[in-house]
PDB file of C-alpha atoms in Angstrom:
ATOM      1  CA  UNK A 166      10.369 -44.253 -73.764  1.00 61.00           C
ATOM      2  CA  UNK A 167      10.653 -45.407 -70.142  1.00 79.00           C
ATOM      3  CA  UNK A 168       9.118 -48.870 -69.402  1.00 93.00           C
ATOM      4  CA  UNK A 169       6.546 -49.960 -66.735  1.00 96.00           C
ATOM      5  CA  UNK A 170       8.193 -49.404 -63.317  1.00 97.00           C
ATOM      6  CA  UNK A 171       7.445 -51.720 -60.309  1.00 97.00           C
ATOM      7  CA  UNK A 172       8.562 -51.687 -56.701  1.00 97.00           C
ATOM      8  CA  UNK A 173       9.535 -53.645 -54.609  1.00 97.00           C
ATOM      9  CA  UNK A 174      11.329 -56.187 -56.770  1.00 96.00           C
ATOM     10  CA  UNK A 175      11.233 -58.792 -53.927  1.00 96.00           C
ATOM     11  CA  UNK A 176       9.374 -59.030 -50.756  1.00 97.00           C
ATOM     12  CA  UNK A 177       9.282 -61.856 -48.089  1.00 98.00           C
ATOM     13  CA  UNK A 178       6.403 -61.547 -45.492  1.00 98.00           C
ATOM     14  CA  UNK A 179       4.871 -64.039 -42.863  1.00 98.00           C
ATOM     15  CA  UNK A 180       1.346 -65.227 -43.533  1.00 97.00           C
ATOM     16  CA  UNK A 181      -1.346 -62.887 -42.248  1.00 97.00           C
ATOM     17  CA  UNK A 182       1.025 -59.935 -42.803  1.00 98.00           C
ATOM     18  CA  UNK A 183       0.052 -57.197 -45.366  1.00 98.00           C
ATOM     19  CA  UNK A 184       2.002 -55.909 -48.434  1.00 98.00           C
ATOM     20  CA  UNK A 185       1.583 -53.594 -51.043  1.00 98.00           C
ATOM     21  CA  UNK A 186       3.125 -53.139 -54.709  1.00 98.00           C
ATOM     22  CA  UNK A 187       3.468 -50.018 -56.603  1.00 98.00           C
ATOM     23  CA  UNK A 188       3.399 -49.552 -60.470  1.00 98.00           C
ATOM     24  CA  UNK A 189       3.959 -46.741 -62.560  1.00 97.00           C
ATOM     25  CA  UNK A 190       2.905 -47.400 -66.185  1.00 96.00           C
ATOM     26  CA  UNK A 191       4.276 -45.979 -69.477  1.00 96.00           C
ATOM     27  CA  UNK A 192       3.469 -42.257 -69.918  1.00 94.00           C
ATOM     28  CA  UNK A 193       0.231 -41.858 -71.797  1.00 92.00           C
ATOM     29  CA  UNK A 194      -1.034 -45.402 -71.360  1.00 93.00           C
ATOM     30  CA  UNK A 195      -4.634 -45.272 -70.181  1.00 92.00           C
ATOM     31  CA  UNK A 196      -5.064 -49.015 -69.478  1.00 92.00           C
ATOM     32  CA  UNK A 197      -3.284 -50.593 -66.580  1.00 95.00           C
ATOM     33  CA  UNK A 198      -3.172 -54.295 -65.557  1.00 95.00           C
ATOM     34  CA  UNK A 199      -2.233 -56.356 -62.523  1.00 97.00           C
ATOM     35  CA  UNK A 200      -1.469 -59.952 -63.344  1.00 96.00           C
ATOM     36  CA  UNK A 201      -0.748 -62.757 -60.878  1.00 97.00           C
ATOM     37  CA  UNK A 202       1.899 -65.514 -62.222  1.00 96.00           C
ATOM     38  CA  UNK A 203       2.367 -68.547 -60.004  1.00 94.00           C
ATOM     39  CA  UNK A 204       5.602 -70.381 -60.644  1.00 90.00           C
ATOM     40  CA  UNK A 205       5.244 -72.499 -63.552  1.00 88.00           C
ATOM     41  CA  UNK A 206       2.052 -71.091 -64.854  1.00 90.00           C
ATOM     42  CA  UNK A 207       0.944 -68.267 -67.291  1.00 92.00           C
ATOM     43  CA  UNK A 208       0.023 -64.940 -65.801  1.00 94.00           C
ATOM     44  CA  UNK A 209      -3.664 -64.535 -64.660  1.00 94.00           C
ATOM     45  CA  UNK A 210      -5.319 -61.138 -64.845  1.00 94.00           C
ATOM     46  CA  UNK A 211      -6.250 -59.734 -61.378  1.00 97.00           C
ATOM     47  CA  UNK A 212      -7.736 -56.364 -62.219  1.00 96.00           C
ATOM     48  CA  UNK A 213      -7.900 -53.996 -65.255  1.00 94.00           C
ATOM     49  CA  UNK A 214      -8.235 -50.182 -65.007  1.00 93.00           C
ATOM     50  CA  UNK A 215      -9.109 -47.716 -67.718  1.00 91.00           C
ATOM     51  CA  UNK A 216      -7.888 -44.342 -66.667  1.00 89.00           C
ATOM     52  CA  UNK A 217      -8.911 -44.562 -62.835  1.00 86.00           C
ATOM     53  CA  UNK A 218     -11.966 -46.756 -63.164  1.00 91.00           C
ATOM     54  CA  UNK A 219     -12.139 -50.557 -62.853  1.00 93.00           C
ATOM     55  CA  UNK A 220     -12.941 -52.576 -66.177  1.00 90.00           C
ATOM     56  CA  UNK A 221     -12.452 -56.045 -64.827  1.00 91.00           C
ATOM     57  CA  UNK A 222     -11.816 -57.186 -61.503  1.00 94.00           C
ATOM     58  CA  UNK A 223     -13.806 -60.602 -61.783  1.00 93.00           C
ATOM     59  CA  UNK A 224     -10.606 -62.749 -60.759  1.00 93.00           C
ATOM     60  CA  UNK A 225      -9.450 -60.469 -57.837  1.00 96.00           C
ATOM     61  CA  UNK A 226      -9.951 -62.155 -54.488  1.00 95.00           C
ATOM     62  CA  UNK A 227     -11.596 -59.327 -53.009  1.00 95.00           C
ATOM     63  CA  UNK A 228     -11.751 -60.493 -49.356  1.00 96.00           C
ATOM     64  CA  UNK A 229      -7.950 -59.959 -49.317  1.00 97.00           C
ATOM     65  CA  UNK A 230      -6.832 -57.984 -52.419  1.00 98.00           C
ATOM     66  CA  UNK A 231      -7.389 -54.447 -53.220  1.00 98.00           C
ATOM     67  CA  UNK A 232      -6.122 -52.114 -55.943  1.00 97.00           C
ATOM     68  CA  UNK A 233      -6.475 -48.575 -56.715  1.00 96.00           C
ATOM     69  CA  UNK A 234      -5.398 -46.111 -59.359  1.00 95.00           C
ATOM     70  CA  UNK A 235      -5.707 -42.610 -58.157  1.00 82.00           C
ATOM     71  CA  UNK A 236      -5.577 -39.720 -60.765  1.00 85.00           C
ATOM     72  CA  UNK A 237      -5.406 -42.464 -63.488  1.00 85.00           C
ATOM     73  CA  UNK A 238      -1.549 -42.894 -63.508  1.00 92.00           C
ATOM     74  CA  UNK A 239       0.152 -44.916 -60.688  1.00 96.00           C
ATOM     75  CA  UNK A 240      -1.428 -47.823 -59.157  1.00 97.00           C
ATOM     76  CA  UNK A 241      -0.996 -49.765 -55.906  1.00 98.00           C
ATOM     77  CA  UNK A 242      -2.000 -53.473 -55.238  1.00 98.00           C
ATOM     78  CA  UNK A 243      -2.536 -54.455 -51.632  1.00 98.00           C
ATOM     79  CA  UNK A 244      -2.819 -57.883 -50.085  1.00 98.00           C
ATOM     80  CA  UNK A 245      -4.068 -58.200 -46.559  1.00 97.00           C
ATOM     81  CA  UNK A 246      -3.869 -60.786 -44.973  1.00 97.00           C
ATOM     82  CA  UNK A 247      -1.458 -62.797 -47.094  1.00 97.00           C
ATOM     83  CA  UNK A 248      -1.799 -66.492 -47.383  1.00 97.00           C
ATOM     84  CA  UNK A 249       0.821 -68.987 -48.411  1.00 97.00           C
ATOM     85  CA  UNK A 250      -0.930 -69.499 -51.842  1.00 96.00           C
ATOM     86  CA  UNK A 251      -0.366 -65.641 -52.525  1.00 97.00           C
ATOM     87  CA  UNK A 252       3.355 -66.498 -53.185  1.00 97.00           C
ATOM     88  CA  UNK A 253       3.698 -65.428 -56.747  1.00 97.00           C
ATOM     89  CA  UNK A 254       5.038 -62.755 -59.254  1.00 97.00           C
ATOM     90  CA  UNK A 255       2.839 -59.786 -59.469  1.00 98.00           C
ATOM     91  CA  UNK A 256       3.023 -58.292 -62.931  1.00 97.00           C
ATOM     92  CA  UNK A 257       1.805 -54.717 -63.820  1.00 97.00           C
ATOM     93  CA  UNK A 258       1.314 -53.786 -67.465  1.00 95.00           C
ATOM     94  CA  UNK A 259      -0.023 -51.039 -69.385  1.00 94.00           C
ATOM     95  CA  UNK A 260      -1.309 -50.213 -72.908  1.00 91.00           C
ATOM     96  CA  UNK A 261      -2.815 -47.458 -74.791  1.00 89.00           C
ATOM     97  CA  UNK A 262      -6.586 -47.164 -74.900  1.00 81.00           C
ATOM     98  CA  UNK A 263      -8.402 -49.419 -77.252  1.00 73.00           C
ATOM     99  CA  UNK A 264      -8.465 -53.141 -78.550  1.00 68.00           C
ATOM    100  CA  UNK A 265      -5.430 -54.537 -80.232  1.00 75.00           C
ATOM    101  CA  UNK A 266      -2.859 -52.531 -78.691  1.00 81.00           C
ATOM    102  CA  UNK A 267       0.428 -53.997 -77.319  1.00 86.00           C
ATOM    103  CA  UNK A 268       0.579 -54.678 -73.731  1.00 89.00           C
ATOM    104  CA  UNK A 269       3.852 -53.820 -72.081  1.00 92.00           C
ATOM    105  CA  UNK A 270       4.989 -55.435 -68.741  1.00 94.00           C
ATOM    106  CA  UNK A 271       7.213 -54.507 -65.771  1.00 96.00           C
ATOM    107  CA  UNK A 272       9.800 -56.799 -64.323  1.00 94.00           C
ATOM    108  CA  UNK A 273       7.212 -57.868 -61.694  1.00 96.00           C
ATOM    109  CA  UNK A 274       7.283 -57.916 -57.968  1.00 97.00           C
ATOM    110  CA  UNK A 275       8.154 -61.269 -56.329  1.00 96.00           C
ATOM    111  CA  UNK A 276       6.243 -62.169 -53.287  1.00 97.00           C
ATOM    112  CA  UNK A 277       7.081 -64.970 -51.011  1.00 97.00           C
ATOM    113  CA  UNK A 278       4.775 -65.727 -48.141  1.00 98.00           C
ATOM    114  CA  UNK A 279       6.199 -67.842 -45.295  1.00 97.00           C
TER     115      UNK A 279
ATOM    116  CA  UNK B 221      -8.959 -69.269 -66.160  1.00 47.00           C
ATOM    117  CA  UNK B 222      -6.351 -70.050 -68.851  1.00 52.00           C
ATOM    118  CA  UNK B 223      -7.549 -69.534 -72.360  1.00 64.00           C
ATOM    119  CA  UNK B 224      -4.664 -70.882 -74.371  1.00 70.00           C
ATOM    120  CA  UNK B 225      -2.734 -74.257 -74.283  1.00 81.00           C
ATOM    121  CA  UNK B 226       0.643 -74.218 -75.535  1.00 85.00           C
ATOM    122  CA  UNK B 227       2.339 -77.319 -77.048  1.00 86.00           C
ATOM    123  CA  UNK B 228       4.835 -78.561 -76.297  1.00 92.00           C
ATOM    124  CA  UNK B 229       5.211 -77.853 -72.675  1.00 92.00           C
ATOM    125  CA  UNK B 230       8.992 -78.081 -73.028  1.00 94.00           C
ATOM    126  CA  UNK B 231      11.362 -78.184 -76.082  1.00 95.00           C
ATOM    127  CA  UNK B 232      15.038 -78.621 -76.357  1.00 96.00           C
ATOM    128  CA  UNK B 233      16.860 -78.110 -79.519  1.00 96.00           C
ATOM    129  CA  UNK B 234      20.401 -77.378 -80.703  1.00 97.00           C
ATOM    130  CA  UNK B 235      21.617 -73.800 -81.723  1.00 97.00           C
ATOM    131  CA  UNK B 236      20.751 -73.067 -85.452  1.00 97.00           C
ATOM    132  CA  UNK B 237      17.853 -75.349 -85.559  1.00 97.00           C
ATOM    133  CA  UNK B 238      14.317 -73.990 -85.917  1.00 97.00           C
ATOM    134  CA  UNK B 239      11.722 -73.958 -82.904  1.00 97.00           C
ATOM    135  CA  UNK B 240       7.985 -74.385 -83.318  1.00 97.00           C
ATOM    136  CA  UNK B 241       5.628 -73.718 -80.703  1.00 96.00           C
ATOM    137  CA  UNK B 242       1.789 -74.179 -80.928  1.00 96.00           C
ATOM    138  CA  UNK B 243      -1.113 -72.464 -79.216  1.00 95.00           C
ATOM    139  CA  UNK B 244      -4.725 -73.510 -79.219  1.00 94.00           C
ATOM    140  CA  UNK B 245      -7.346 -71.322 -77.627  1.00 92.00           C
ATOM    141  CA  UNK B 246     -11.271 -71.660 -77.037  1.00 90.00           C
ATOM    142  CA  UNK B 247     -13.072 -68.528 -77.710  1.00 86.00           C
ATOM    143  CA  UNK B 248     -13.177 -65.812 -80.430  1.00 87.00           C
ATOM    144  CA  UNK B 249     -10.483 -63.352 -80.224  1.00 88.00           C
ATOM    145  CA  UNK B 250      -9.651 -59.855 -81.353  1.00 87.00           C
ATOM    146  CA  UNK B 251      -5.911 -60.674 -81.715  1.00 90.00           C
ATOM    147  CA  UNK B 252      -3.176 -63.104 -80.404  1.00 92.00           C
ATOM    148  CA  UNK B 253       0.164 -62.061 -78.979  1.00 93.00           C
ATOM    149  CA  UNK B 254       3.307 -63.903 -78.158  1.00 95.00           C
ATOM    150  CA  UNK B 255       5.466 -63.039 -75.256  1.00 95.00           C
ATOM    151  CA  UNK B 256       8.747 -64.272 -73.969  1.00 97.00           C
ATOM    152  CA  UNK B 257       9.810 -64.390 -70.325  1.00 95.00           C
ATOM    153  CA  UNK B 258      13.525 -65.103 -69.384  1.00 94.00           C
ATOM    154  CA  UNK B 259      13.973 -66.711 -65.929  1.00 90.00           C
ATOM    155  CA  UNK B 260      13.183 -64.179 -63.196  1.00 85.00           C
ATOM    156  CA  UNK B 261      12.291 -61.419 -65.483  1.00 88.00           C
ATOM    157  CA  UNK B 262       9.001 -59.951 -66.706  1.00 89.00           C
ATOM    158  CA  UNK B 263       7.250 -60.545 -69.965  1.00 93.00           C
ATOM    159  CA  UNK B 264       8.671 -59.057 -73.370  1.00 94.00           C
ATOM    160  CA  UNK B 265       6.255 -58.603 -76.110  1.00 93.00           C
ATOM    161  CA  UNK B 266       7.309 -60.300 -79.404  1.00 96.00           C
ATOM    162  CA  UNK B 267       4.509 -60.014 -81.925  1.00 94.00           C
ATOM    163  CA  UNK B 268       0.847 -59.231 -82.293  1.00 92.00           C
ATOM    164  CA  UNK B 269      -1.358 -60.891 -84.879  1.00 94.00           C
ATOM    165  CA  UNK B 270      -4.850 -59.572 -85.416  1.00 92.00           C
ATOM    166  CA  UNK B 271      -7.839 -61.930 -86.108  1.00 92.00           C
ATOM    167  CA  UNK B 272      -7.954 -60.954 -89.691  1.00 94.00           C
ATOM    168  CA  UNK B 273      -4.366 -61.697 -90.279  1.00 96.00           C
ATOM    169  CA  UNK B 274      -3.032 -65.190 -91.245  1.00 97.00           C
ATOM    170  CA  UNK B 275       0.583 -64.700 -90.973  1.00 98.00           C
ATOM    171  CA  UNK B 276       3.310 -62.120 -89.726  1.00 97.00           C
ATOM    172  CA  UNK B 277       7.036 -61.831 -89.617  1.00 96.00           C
ATOM    173  CA  UNK B 278       9.391 -60.074 -87.237  1.00 95.00           C
ATOM    174  CA  UNK B 279      13.010 -60.746 -87.852  1.00 96.00           C
ATOM    175  CA  UNK B 280      13.532 -64.426 -87.097  1.00 97.00           C
ATOM    176  CA  UNK B 281      10.104 -64.888 -85.844  1.00 98.00           C
ATOM    177  CA  UNK B 282       7.184 -66.106 -87.915  1.00 98.00           C
ATOM    178  CA  UNK B 283       3.684 -66.325 -86.447  1.00 98.00           C
ATOM    179  CA  UNK B 284       0.583 -67.924 -88.153  1.00 98.00           C
ATOM    180  CA  UNK B 285      -3.117 -67.726 -86.931  1.00 97.00           C
ATOM    181  CA  UNK B 286      -5.958 -69.999 -88.089  1.00 97.00           C
ATOM    182  CA  UNK B 287      -9.054 -68.845 -86.522  1.00 94.00           C
ATOM    183  CA  UNK B 288     -11.104 -71.681 -87.974  1.00 95.00           C
ATOM    184  CA  UNK B 289      -9.097 -74.062 -85.894  1.00 95.00           C
ATOM    185  CA  UNK B 290      -8.455 -71.754 -83.159  1.00 94.00           C
ATOM    186  CA  UNK B 291      -4.822 -72.303 -83.232  1.00 96.00           C
ATOM    187  CA  UNK B 292      -1.480 -70.306 -83.695  1.00 96.00           C
ATOM    188  CA  UNK B 293       2.122 -71.226 -84.147  1.00 97.00           C
ATOM    189  CA  UNK B 294       5.327 -69.266 -83.407  1.00 98.00           C
ATOM    190  CA  UNK B 295       8.460 -70.318 -85.454  1.00 98.00           C
ATOM    191  CA  UNK B 296      11.829 -69.176 -84.258  1.00 98.00           C
ATOM    192  CA  UNK B 297      14.437 -69.688 -87.025  1.00 97.00           C
ATOM    193  CA  UNK B 298      18.196 -70.267 -86.559  1.00 97.00           C
ATOM    194  CA  UNK B 299      17.837 -70.372 -82.808  1.00 97.00           C
ATOM    195  CA  UNK B 300      20.468 -69.106 -80.554  1.00 97.00           C
ATOM    196  CA  UNK B 301      21.353 -69.860 -77.049  1.00 96.00           C
ATOM    197  CA  UNK B 302      19.888 -66.359 -76.065  1.00 96.00           C
ATOM    198  CA  UNK B 303      16.504 -67.737 -77.191  1.00 97.00           C
ATOM    199  CA  UNK B 304      16.279 -69.906 -74.078  1.00 97.00           C
ATOM    200  CA  UNK B 305      13.356 -68.638 -72.260  1.00 97.00           C
ATOM    201  CA  UNK B 306       9.541 -69.343 -71.806  1.00 96.00           C
ATOM    202  CA  UNK B 307       7.190 -68.395 -74.442  1.00 97.00           C
ATOM    203  CA  UNK B 308       3.491 -67.467 -73.821  1.00 96.00           C
ATOM    204  CA  UNK B 309       0.647 -67.125 -76.222  1.00 95.00           C
ATOM    205  CA  UNK B 310      -1.952 -64.619 -75.070  1.00 93.00           C
ATOM    206  CA  UNK B 311      -5.443 -64.060 -76.627  1.00 91.00           C
ATOM    207  CA  UNK B 312      -6.749 -60.599 -76.781  1.00 86.00           C
ATOM    208  CA  UNK B 313     -10.477 -59.750 -76.462  1.00 75.00           C
ATOM    209  CA  UNK B 314     -12.203 -56.459 -76.024  1.00 63.00           C
ATOM    210  CA  UNK B 315     -13.352 -55.291 -72.557  1.00 56.00           C
ATOM    211  CA  UNK B 316     -14.700 -51.810 -72.083  1.00 53.00           C
ATOM    212  CA  UNK B 317     -12.756 -50.255 -74.929  1.00 51.00           C
ATOM    213  CA  UNK B 318      -9.452 -51.691 -73.699  1.00 59.00           C
ATOM    214  CA  UNK B 319      -7.347 -54.881 -74.344  1.00 71.00           C
ATOM    215  CA  UNK B 320      -7.614 -57.845 -72.151  1.00 78.00           C
ATOM    216  CA  UNK B 321      -5.076 -60.674 -72.523  1.00 86.00           C
ATOM    217  CA  UNK B 322      -5.654 -64.180 -71.293  1.00 88.00           C
ATOM    218  CA  UNK B 323      -2.430 -66.074 -71.193  1.00 91.00           C
ATOM    219  CA  UNK B 324      -1.631 -69.703 -71.897  1.00 89.00           C
ATOM    220  CA  UNK B 325       0.346 -72.184 -69.862  1.00 90.00           C
ATOM    221  CA  UNK B 326       3.670 -71.618 -71.848  1.00 94.00           C
ATOM    222  CA  UNK B 327       6.404 -73.528 -73.545  1.00 95.00           C
ATOM    223  CA  UNK B 328       9.786 -73.703 -72.057  1.00 96.00           C
ATOM    224  CA  UNK B 329      12.427 -73.514 -74.888  1.00 97.00           C
ATOM    225  CA  UNK B 330      16.059 -74.630 -74.182  1.00 97.00           C
ATOM    226  CA  UNK B 331      18.609 -74.003 -76.867  1.00 97.00           C
ATOM    227  CA  UNK B 332      21.955 -75.841 -76.438  1.00 95.00           C
ATOM    228  CA  UNK B 333      25.113 -74.821 -77.727  1.00 90.00           C
TER     229      UNK B 333
END
């Protein structure tokens, strides 16, 4: 089966600009996640969707980050305005509904804010 | 916040040797998963062990889980240069019917020829 697709793979923007990342999960996966991974650290969950509803967004900086999953399939993560500390890899992942299921990750979108 | 702490942070071994990485966590879990990440790539799922399991094998991988000590270990036997990567443990809880993973800080493994 096809994996989790993400785009763009790489993006360089200036601080205060905006950027959007797109994710297409594995077909049939109800749960979709966005993680942020800063260089040298483990991934940190930003937001988790179950179908098109938000399950957990407790670590999402809501003053500048937003995410949506319309129709319960694709998702977009937006940052506006970007700060230097937002430089990171943004990983999208998906899994089947329910606890204990394997979570599959995409290749990530690499963001550099200059 | 990070849930798990991997130990060691970095490990360098010769090809053919075994590599052992440890993970400690703080809260109760539903499951624990190990992932590999090659430089510049996404995370690849290696193995999942549930909270009621003590040991699991997959190819050259062996994972143990001790819930009383809140710790897990990943053993890679007969390592190869291609095993060079960062390895992360992630603890799985239950959030609204879905799975939520909290990652540790990772172990960087280097396997030299």
